[in-house]
Amino acid sequence: MLLTALEFLGLVAFAASGALAAVRARLDVFGVVVVGLTTALGGGVIRDVLLGIHPPTTLRNWPYLAVCAATALVVFTFHPQVARLRRGVLLADALGLGVFATAGTTIALNAGATVYAACLIGMTTGIGGGAVRDLLLREIPLVLRKEIYAVAALAGSVLVAVGHSLQLPEGPVTVVSAAGVVAIRMIALWRHWNAPVARPPE
Protein backbone atom coordinates (compact mmCIF):
# COMPACT_ATOMS: atom_id res chain seq x y z
CA MET A 1 0.00 0.00 0.00
CA LEU A 2 2.85 2.39 0.82
CA LEU A 3 4.52 1.83 -2.55
CA THR A 4 1.20 2.30 -4.37
CA ALA A 5 0.58 5.54 -2.49
CA LEU A 6 4.07 6.77 -3.36
CA GLU A 7 3.53 5.83 -7.00
CA PHE A 8 0.33 7.87 -7.24
CA LEU A 9 2.04 10.75 -5.44
CA GLY A 10 4.77 10.58 -8.07
CA LEU A 11 2.15 10.59 -10.84
CA VAL A 12 0.54 13.72 -9.39
CA ALA A 13 3.92 15.41 -9.04
CA PHE A 14 5.00 14.71 -12.63
CA ALA A 15 1.58 15.53 -14.08
CA ALA A 16 1.62 18.85 -12.23
CA SER A 17 5.12 19.76 -13.40
CA GLY A 18 4.27 18.84 -17.00
CA ALA A 19 0.99 20.75 -16.95
CA LEU A 20 2.66 23.81 -15.44
CA ALA A 21 5.32 23.76 -18.17
CA ALA A 22 2.57 23.50 -20.79
CA VAL A 23 0.72 26.47 -19.28
CA ARG A 24 3.91 28.53 -19.43
CA ALA A 25 4.25 27.55 -23.10
CA ARG A 26 0.72 28.93 -23.70
CA LEU A 27 -0.88 25.62 -24.72
CA ASP A 28 -4.65 25.23 -24.62
CA VAL A 29 -6.43 23.02 -22.09
CA PHE A 30 -6.15 19.92 -24.29
CA GLY A 31 -2.43 20.50 -24.77
CA VAL A 32 -1.95 21.00 -21.04
CA VAL A 33 -3.66 17.68 -20.30
CA VAL A 34 -1.67 15.85 -23.00
CA VAL A 35 1.66 17.18 -21.74
CA GLY A 36 0.68 16.40 -18.14
CA LEU A 37 -0.23 12.83 -19.08
CA THR A 38 2.93 12.39 -21.13
CA THR A 39 5.16 13.66 -18.33
CA ALA A 40 3.56 11.43 -15.72
CA LEU A 41 3.14 8.25 -17.76
CA GLY A 42 5.90 8.47 -20.36
CA GLY A 43 8.65 6.91 -18.25
CA GLY A 44 6.47 3.97 -17.25
CA VAL A 45 5.41 3.35 -20.85
CA ILE A 46 9.05 3.34 -22.00
CA ARG A 47 9.92 0.95 -19.15
CA ASP A 48 7.16 -1.51 -20.07
CA VAL A 49 8.07 -1.39 -23.78
CA LEU A 50 11.70 -2.20 -22.91
CA LEU A 51 10.57 -5.08 -20.69
CA GLY A 52 8.09 -6.43 -23.25
CA ILE A 53 5.01 -5.67 -21.13
CA HIS A 54 2.16 -5.03 -23.58
CA PRO A 55 0.00 -3.05 -23.31
CA PRO A 56 1.87 -0.87 -20.79
CA THR A 57 0.58 -1.06 -17.22
CA THR A 58 -0.46 2.58 -17.01
CA LEU A 59 -2.62 2.21 -20.13
CA ARG A 60 -4.44 -0.83 -18.73
CA ASN A 61 -5.52 0.77 -15.45
CA TRP A 62 -7.83 3.78 -15.78
CA PRO A 63 -7.00 5.32 -12.35
CA TYR A 64 -3.52 6.24 -13.64
CA LEU A 65 -4.98 8.22 -16.54
CA ALA A 66 -7.76 9.73 -14.41
CA VAL A 67 -5.44 10.97 -11.67
CA CYS A 68 -3.00 12.51 -14.15
CA ALA A 69 -5.73 14.17 -16.22
CA ALA A 70 -7.43 15.57 -13.11
CA THR A 71 -4.11 16.94 -11.85
CA ALA A 72 -3.43 18.63 -15.18
CA LEU A 73 -6.90 20.23 -15.17
CA VAL A 74 -6.40 21.51 -11.62
CA VAL A 75 -3.06 23.06 -12.61
CA PHE A 76 -4.66 24.61 -15.72
CA THR A 77 -7.39 26.17 -13.56
CA PHE A 78 -5.22 27.32 -10.66
CA HIS A 79 -1.84 27.78 -12.36
CA PRO A 80 -1.09 31.22 -10.79
CA GLN A 81 -1.35 29.70 -7.31
CA VAL A 82 0.59 26.57 -8.31
CA ALA A 83 3.36 28.63 -9.92
CA ARG A 84 3.90 30.49 -6.64
CA LEU A 85 4.61 27.16 -4.91
CA ARG A 86 7.97 26.83 -6.65
CA ARG A 87 9.74 24.99 -3.84
CA GLY A 88 6.81 22.65 -3.40
CA VAL A 89 6.76 21.88 -7.13
CA LEU A 90 10.51 21.17 -7.12
CA LEU A 91 10.15 18.89 -4.11
CA ALA A 92 7.22 17.08 -5.72
CA ASP A 93 9.20 16.63 -8.93
CA ALA A 94 12.16 15.23 -6.96
CA LEU A 95 9.80 12.85 -5.17
CA GLY A 96 8.35 11.69 -8.48
CA LEU A 97 11.86 11.14 -9.84
CA GLY A 98 12.82 9.04 -6.83
CA VAL A 99 9.64 6.97 -6.82
CA PHE A 100 9.70 6.17 -10.53
CA ALA A 101 13.42 5.48 -10.78
CA THR A 102 13.43 3.05 -7.84
CA ALA A 103 10.09 1.42 -8.65
CA GLY A 104 11.18 1.03 -12.28
CA THR A 105 14.36 -0.72 -11.17
CA THR A 106 12.40 -3.06 -8.88
CA ILE A 107 9.95 -3.95 -11.66
CA ALA A 108 12.80 -4.61 -14.08
CA LEU A 109 14.60 -6.87 -11.60
CA ASN A 110 11.39 -8.80 -10.89
CA ALA A 111 10.86 -9.18 -14.65
CA GLY A 112 14.22 -10.94 -14.94
CA ALA A 113 16.40 -8.11 -16.22
CA THR A 114 20.08 -8.12 -15.37
CA VAL A 115 21.29 -5.69 -12.70
CA TYR A 116 22.95 -3.51 -15.34
CA ALA A 117 19.84 -3.37 -17.50
CA ALA A 118 17.56 -2.83 -14.50
CA CYS A 119 19.56 0.21 -13.38
CA LEU A 120 19.37 1.78 -16.82
CA ILE A 121 15.66 0.99 -17.14
CA GLY A 122 15.02 2.44 -13.68
CA MET A 123 16.83 5.66 -14.56
CA THR A 124 14.91 5.86 -17.84
CA THR A 125 11.63 5.38 -16.00
CA GLY A 126 12.45 8.36 -13.82
CA ILE A 127 13.62 10.74 -16.54
CA GLY A 128 11.71 9.50 -19.60
CA GLY A 129 8.48 11.44 -19.10
CA GLY A 130 10.30 14.70 -18.47
CA ALA A 131 12.45 14.24 -21.56
CA VAL A 132 9.38 13.67 -23.75
CA ARG A 133 7.72 16.72 -22.14
CA ASP A 134 10.66 18.94 -23.06
CA LEU A 135 10.72 17.62 -26.63
CA LEU A 136 7.00 18.32 -27.01
CA LEU A 137 7.63 21.88 -25.81
CA ARG A 138 10.62 22.27 -28.16
CA GLU A 139 13.17 22.54 -25.36
CA ILE A 140 16.48 20.77 -24.77
CA PRO A 141 15.61 17.99 -22.27
CA LEU A 142 16.51 18.87 -18.70
CA VAL A 143 18.52 15.66 -18.32
CA LEU A 144 20.88 16.79 -21.11
CA ARG A 145 21.57 20.11 -19.44
CA LYS A 146 23.81 20.88 -16.51
CA GLU A 147 21.46 20.13 -13.59
CA ILE A 148 21.99 17.01 -11.44
CA TYR A 149 18.91 15.00 -12.43
CA ALA A 150 19.65 11.78 -14.27
CA VAL A 151 22.61 11.12 -11.96
CA ALA A 152 20.29 11.23 -8.94
CA ALA A 153 17.90 8.77 -10.63
CA LEU A 154 20.78 6.42 -11.49
CA ALA A 155 22.07 6.55 -7.91
CA GLY A 156 18.68 5.46 -6.60
CA SER A 157 18.50 2.65 -9.16
CA VAL A 158 21.93 1.40 -8.10
CA LEU A 159 20.86 1.39 -4.44
CA VAL A 160 17.83 -0.74 -5.31
CA ALA A 161 20.02 -3.15 -7.29
CA VAL A 162 22.47 -3.45 -4.38
CA GLY A 163 19.64 -4.18 -1.96
CA HIS A 164 18.25 -6.78 -4.37
CA SER A 165 21.66 -8.45 -4.66
CA LEU A 166 21.93 -8.57 -0.85
CA GLN A 167 18.38 -10.02 -0.68
CA LEU A 168 17.15 -7.21 1.55
CA PRO A 169 13.37 -6.58 1.93
CA GLU A 170 12.07 -5.01 -1.28
CA GLY A 171 9.71 -2.43 0.20
CA PRO A 172 12.10 -0.74 2.64
CA VAL A 173 14.92 -0.78 0.07
CA THR A 174 12.71 0.98 -2.48
CA VAL A 175 11.58 3.62 0.02
CA VAL A 176 15.10 4.33 1.30
CA SER A 177 16.46 4.49 -2.24
CA ALA A 178 13.71 6.89 -3.32
CA ALA A 179 14.51 9.08 -0.31
CA GLY A 180 18.15 9.05 -1.41
CA VAL A 181 17.19 10.30 -4.87
CA VAL A 182 15.11 13.11 -3.36
CA ALA A 183 17.96 14.07 -1.04
CA ILE A 184 20.53 14.20 -3.86
CA ARG A 185 18.22 16.21 -6.09
CA MET A 186 17.24 18.75 -3.41
CA ILE A 187 20.80 19.19 -2.13
CA ALA A 188 21.97 19.73 -5.72
CA LEU A 189 19.33 22.44 -6.15
CA TRP A 190 20.18 24.03 -2.80
CA ARG A 191 23.94 23.99 -3.38
CA HIS A 192 23.64 24.79 -7.11
CA TRP A 193 25.54 21.65 -8.10
CA ASN A 194 25.81 21.17 -11.83
CA ALA A 195 27.47 18.67 -14.13
CA PRO A 196 30.49 20.06 -16.02
CA VAL A 197 29.76 21.89 -19.26
CA ALA A 198 32.27 22.16 -22.10
CA ARG A 199 33.78 25.58 -22.67
CA PRO A 200 32.59 27.35 -25.82
CA PRO A 201 35.13 27.39 -28.66
CA GLU A 202 37.25 30.52 -28.77
Tab-separated table of C-alpha atoms in Angstrom:
chain	number	residue	atom	x	y	z
A	1	MET	CA	0.000	0.000	0.000
A	2	LEU	CA	2.846	2.392	0.817
A	3	LEU	CA	4.519	1.825	-2.549
A	4	THR	CA	1.199	2.296	-4.366
A	5	ALA	CA	0.576	5.539	-2.493
A	6	LEU	CA	4.067	6.773	-3.356
A	7	GLU	CA	3.534	5.830	-6.999
A	8	PHE	CA	0.333	7.868	-7.238
A	9	LEU	CA	2.038	10.748	-5.443
A	10	GLY	CA	4.771	10.583	-8.074
A	11	LEU	CA	2.152	10.587	-10.838
A	12	VAL	CA	0.537	13.716	-9.386
A	13	ALA	CA	3.921	15.408	-9.041
A	14	PHE	CA	5.001	14.708	-12.626
A	15	ALA	CA	1.577	15.531	-14.076
A	16	ALA	CA	1.617	18.850	-12.227
A	17	SER	CA	5.121	19.756	-13.403
A	18	GLY	CA	4.267	18.839	-16.997
A	19	ALA	CA	0.989	20.755	-16.946
A	20	LEU	CA	2.664	23.814	-15.445
A	21	ALA	CA	5.323	23.758	-18.168
A	22	ALA	CA	2.572	23.503	-20.787
A	23	VAL	CA	0.715	26.471	-19.276
A	24	ARG	CA	3.906	28.529	-19.428
A	25	ALA	CA	4.247	27.550	-23.095
A	26	ARG	CA	0.720	28.929	-23.697
A	27	LEU	CA	-0.884	25.621	-24.717
A	28	ASP	CA	-4.654	25.229	-24.619
A	29	VAL	CA	-6.426	23.019	-22.093
A	30	PHE	CA	-6.146	19.916	-24.287
A	31	GLY	CA	-2.434	20.500	-24.773
A	32	VAL	CA	-1.946	20.997	-21.039
A	33	VAL	CA	-3.658	17.676	-20.297
A	34	VAL	CA	-1.671	15.846	-23.003
A	35	VAL	CA	1.658	17.178	-21.744
A	36	GLY	CA	0.682	16.403	-18.142
A	37	LEU	CA	-0.232	12.825	-19.077
A	38	THR	CA	2.929	12.393	-21.131
A	39	THR	CA	5.161	13.664	-18.335
A	40	ALA	CA	3.559	11.430	-15.720
A	41	LEU	CA	3.140	8.248	-17.759
A	42	GLY	CA	5.905	8.474	-20.361
A	43	GLY	CA	8.646	6.914	-18.250
A	44	GLY	CA	6.466	3.971	-17.249
A	45	VAL	CA	5.410	3.353	-20.846
A	46	ILE	CA	9.053	3.343	-21.997
A	47	ARG	CA	9.924	0.947	-19.148
A	48	ASP	CA	7.161	-1.507	-20.075
A	49	VAL	CA	8.070	-1.395	-23.778
A	50	LEU	CA	11.703	-2.200	-22.914
A	51	LEU	CA	10.568	-5.082	-20.695
A	52	GLY	CA	8.089	-6.432	-23.253
A	53	ILE	CA	5.012	-5.673	-21.133
A	54	HIS	CA	2.165	-5.032	-23.581
A	55	PRO	CA	-0.002	-3.055	-23.308
A	56	PRO	CA	1.867	-0.872	-20.790
A	57	THR	CA	0.585	-1.061	-17.219
A	58	THR	CA	-0.464	2.579	-17.012
A	59	LEU	CA	-2.621	2.212	-20.127
A	60	ARG	CA	-4.438	-0.831	-18.733
A	61	ASN	CA	-5.517	0.773	-15.451
A	62	TRP	CA	-7.831	3.779	-15.777
A	63	PRO	CA	-7.005	5.325	-12.346
A	64	TYR	CA	-3.523	6.244	-13.640
A	65	LEU	CA	-4.983	8.215	-16.542
A	66	ALA	CA	-7.760	9.726	-14.414
A	67	VAL	CA	-5.438	10.973	-11.670
A	68	CYS	CA	-2.998	12.509	-14.148
A	69	ALA	CA	-5.731	14.171	-16.225
A	70	ALA	CA	-7.430	15.566	-13.108
A	71	THR	CA	-4.112	16.935	-11.850
A	72	ALA	CA	-3.433	18.631	-15.183
A	73	LEU	CA	-6.899	20.225	-15.166
A	74	VAL	CA	-6.396	21.510	-11.622
A	75	VAL	CA	-3.062	23.061	-12.613
A	76	PHE	CA	-4.660	24.609	-15.718
A	77	THR	CA	-7.387	26.165	-13.560
A	78	PHE	CA	-5.217	27.320	-10.656
A	79	HIS	CA	-1.839	27.778	-12.357
A	80	PRO	CA	-1.087	31.217	-10.794
A	81	GLN	CA	-1.351	29.698	-7.311
A	82	VAL	CA	0.592	26.567	-8.309
A	83	ALA	CA	3.364	28.626	-9.923
A	84	ARG	CA	3.903	30.487	-6.641
A	85	LEU	CA	4.610	27.162	-4.908
A	86	ARG	CA	7.974	26.833	-6.651
A	87	ARG	CA	9.739	24.988	-3.840
A	88	GLY	CA	6.810	22.649	-3.404
A	89	VAL	CA	6.762	21.878	-7.133
A	90	LEU	CA	10.513	21.175	-7.120
A	91	LEU	CA	10.150	18.889	-4.107
A	92	ALA	CA	7.223	17.076	-5.720
A	93	ASP	CA	9.204	16.635	-8.932
A	94	ALA	CA	12.162	15.229	-6.962
A	95	LEU	CA	9.805	12.845	-5.166
A	96	GLY	CA	8.352	11.694	-8.484
A	97	LEU	CA	11.856	11.144	-9.838
A	98	GLY	CA	12.816	9.042	-6.826
A	99	VAL	CA	9.638	6.967	-6.820
A	100	PHE	CA	9.695	6.168	-10.528
A	101	ALA	CA	13.421	5.481	-10.779
A	102	THR	CA	13.434	3.047	-7.845
A	103	ALA	CA	10.090	1.415	-8.654
A	104	GLY	CA	11.178	1.025	-12.276
A	105	THR	CA	14.362	-0.724	-11.169
A	106	THR	CA	12.400	-3.064	-8.878
A	107	ILE	CA	9.954	-3.949	-11.657
A	108	ALA	CA	12.800	-4.607	-14.081
A	109	LEU	CA	14.597	-6.874	-11.605
A	110	ASN	CA	11.387	-8.798	-10.892
A	111	ALA	CA	10.859	-9.178	-14.650
A	112	GLY	CA	14.217	-10.944	-14.938
A	113	ALA	CA	16.397	-8.107	-16.220
A	114	THR	CA	20.079	-8.119	-15.366
A	115	VAL	CA	21.293	-5.693	-12.698
A	116	TYR	CA	22.955	-3.512	-15.340
A	117	ALA	CA	19.842	-3.371	-17.504
A	118	ALA	CA	17.555	-2.831	-14.500
A	119	CYS	CA	19.556	0.210	-13.377
A	120	LEU	CA	19.366	1.784	-16.820
A	121	ILE	CA	15.658	0.988	-17.140
A	122	GLY	CA	15.019	2.442	-13.678
A	123	MET	CA	16.831	5.656	-14.559
A	124	THR	CA	14.915	5.858	-17.838
A	125	THR	CA	11.625	5.381	-15.996
A	126	GLY	CA	12.445	8.362	-13.819
A	127	ILE	CA	13.616	10.740	-16.536
A	128	GLY	CA	11.708	9.500	-19.599
A	129	GLY	CA	8.479	11.437	-19.102
A	130	GLY	CA	10.298	14.698	-18.466
A	131	ALA	CA	12.451	14.242	-21.558
A	132	VAL	CA	9.377	13.671	-23.749
A	133	ARG	CA	7.723	16.719	-22.144
A	134	ASP	CA	10.663	18.936	-23.061
A	135	LEU	CA	10.718	17.618	-26.628
A	136	LEU	CA	6.996	18.323	-27.014
A	137	LEU	CA	7.634	21.884	-25.810
A	138	ARG	CA	10.625	22.269	-28.160
A	139	GLU	CA	13.173	22.537	-25.364
A	140	ILE	CA	16.478	20.772	-24.769
A	141	PRO	CA	15.606	17.989	-22.269
A	142	LEU	CA	16.513	18.870	-18.702
A	143	VAL	CA	18.523	15.664	-18.324
A	144	LEU	CA	20.876	16.788	-21.106
A	145	ARG	CA	21.570	20.112	-19.440
A	146	LYS	CA	23.808	20.878	-16.513
A	147	GLU	CA	21.460	20.126	-13.595
A	148	ILE	CA	21.987	17.010	-11.437
A	149	TYR	CA	18.909	15.001	-12.426
A	150	ALA	CA	19.647	11.776	-14.266
A	151	VAL	CA	22.610	11.118	-11.964
A	152	ALA	CA	20.290	11.230	-8.939
A	153	ALA	CA	17.904	8.768	-10.631
A	154	LEU	CA	20.778	6.421	-11.491
A	155	ALA	CA	22.073	6.546	-7.910
A	156	GLY	CA	18.676	5.461	-6.604
A	157	SER	CA	18.503	2.652	-9.160
A	158	VAL	CA	21.930	1.398	-8.098
A	159	LEU	CA	20.863	1.388	-4.437
A	160	VAL	CA	17.831	-0.744	-5.314
A	161	ALA	CA	20.023	-3.150	-7.285
A	162	VAL	CA	22.475	-3.453	-4.382
A	163	GLY	CA	19.637	-4.176	-1.963
A	164	HIS	CA	18.247	-6.778	-4.375
A	165	SER	CA	21.664	-8.448	-4.660
A	166	LEU	CA	21.926	-8.569	-0.852
A	167	GLN	CA	18.376	-10.016	-0.685
A	168	LEU	CA	17.146	-7.208	1.550
A	169	PRO	CA	13.367	-6.575	1.928
A	170	GLU	CA	12.070	-5.015	-1.285
A	171	GLY	CA	9.714	-2.428	0.202
A	172	PRO	CA	12.105	-0.735	2.643
A	173	VAL	CA	14.916	-0.777	0.073
A	174	THR	CA	12.714	0.978	-2.478
A	175	VAL	CA	11.577	3.616	0.017
A	176	VAL	CA	15.101	4.328	1.296
A	177	SER	CA	16.462	4.490	-2.244
A	178	ALA	CA	13.712	6.890	-3.318
A	179	ALA	CA	14.514	9.077	-0.312
A	180	GLY	CA	18.154	9.049	-1.411
A	181	VAL	CA	17.186	10.295	-4.871
A	182	VAL	CA	15.107	13.109	-3.358
A	183	ALA	CA	17.961	14.072	-1.040
A	184	ILE	CA	20.532	14.197	-3.864
A	185	ARG	CA	18.219	16.213	-6.092
A	186	MET	CA	17.239	18.751	-3.414
A	187	ILE	CA	20.801	19.188	-2.133
A	188	ALA	CA	21.973	19.732	-5.718
A	189	LEU	CA	19.333	22.442	-6.154
A	190	TRP	CA	20.179	24.027	-2.802
A	191	ARG	CA	23.940	23.995	-3.381
A	192	HIS	CA	23.641	24.786	-7.114
A	193	TRP	CA	25.540	21.650	-8.096
A	194	ASN	CA	25.806	21.167	-11.830
A	195	ALA	CA	27.468	18.670	-14.126
A	196	PRO	CA	30.485	20.060	-16.023
A	197	VAL	CA	29.758	21.891	-19.257
A	198	ALA	CA	32.272	22.156	-22.099
A	199	ARG	CA	33.777	25.576	-22.669
A	200	PRO	CA	32.592	27.346	-25.818
A	201	PRO	CA	35.129	27.393	-28.658
A	202	GLU	CA	37.249	30.522	-28.765
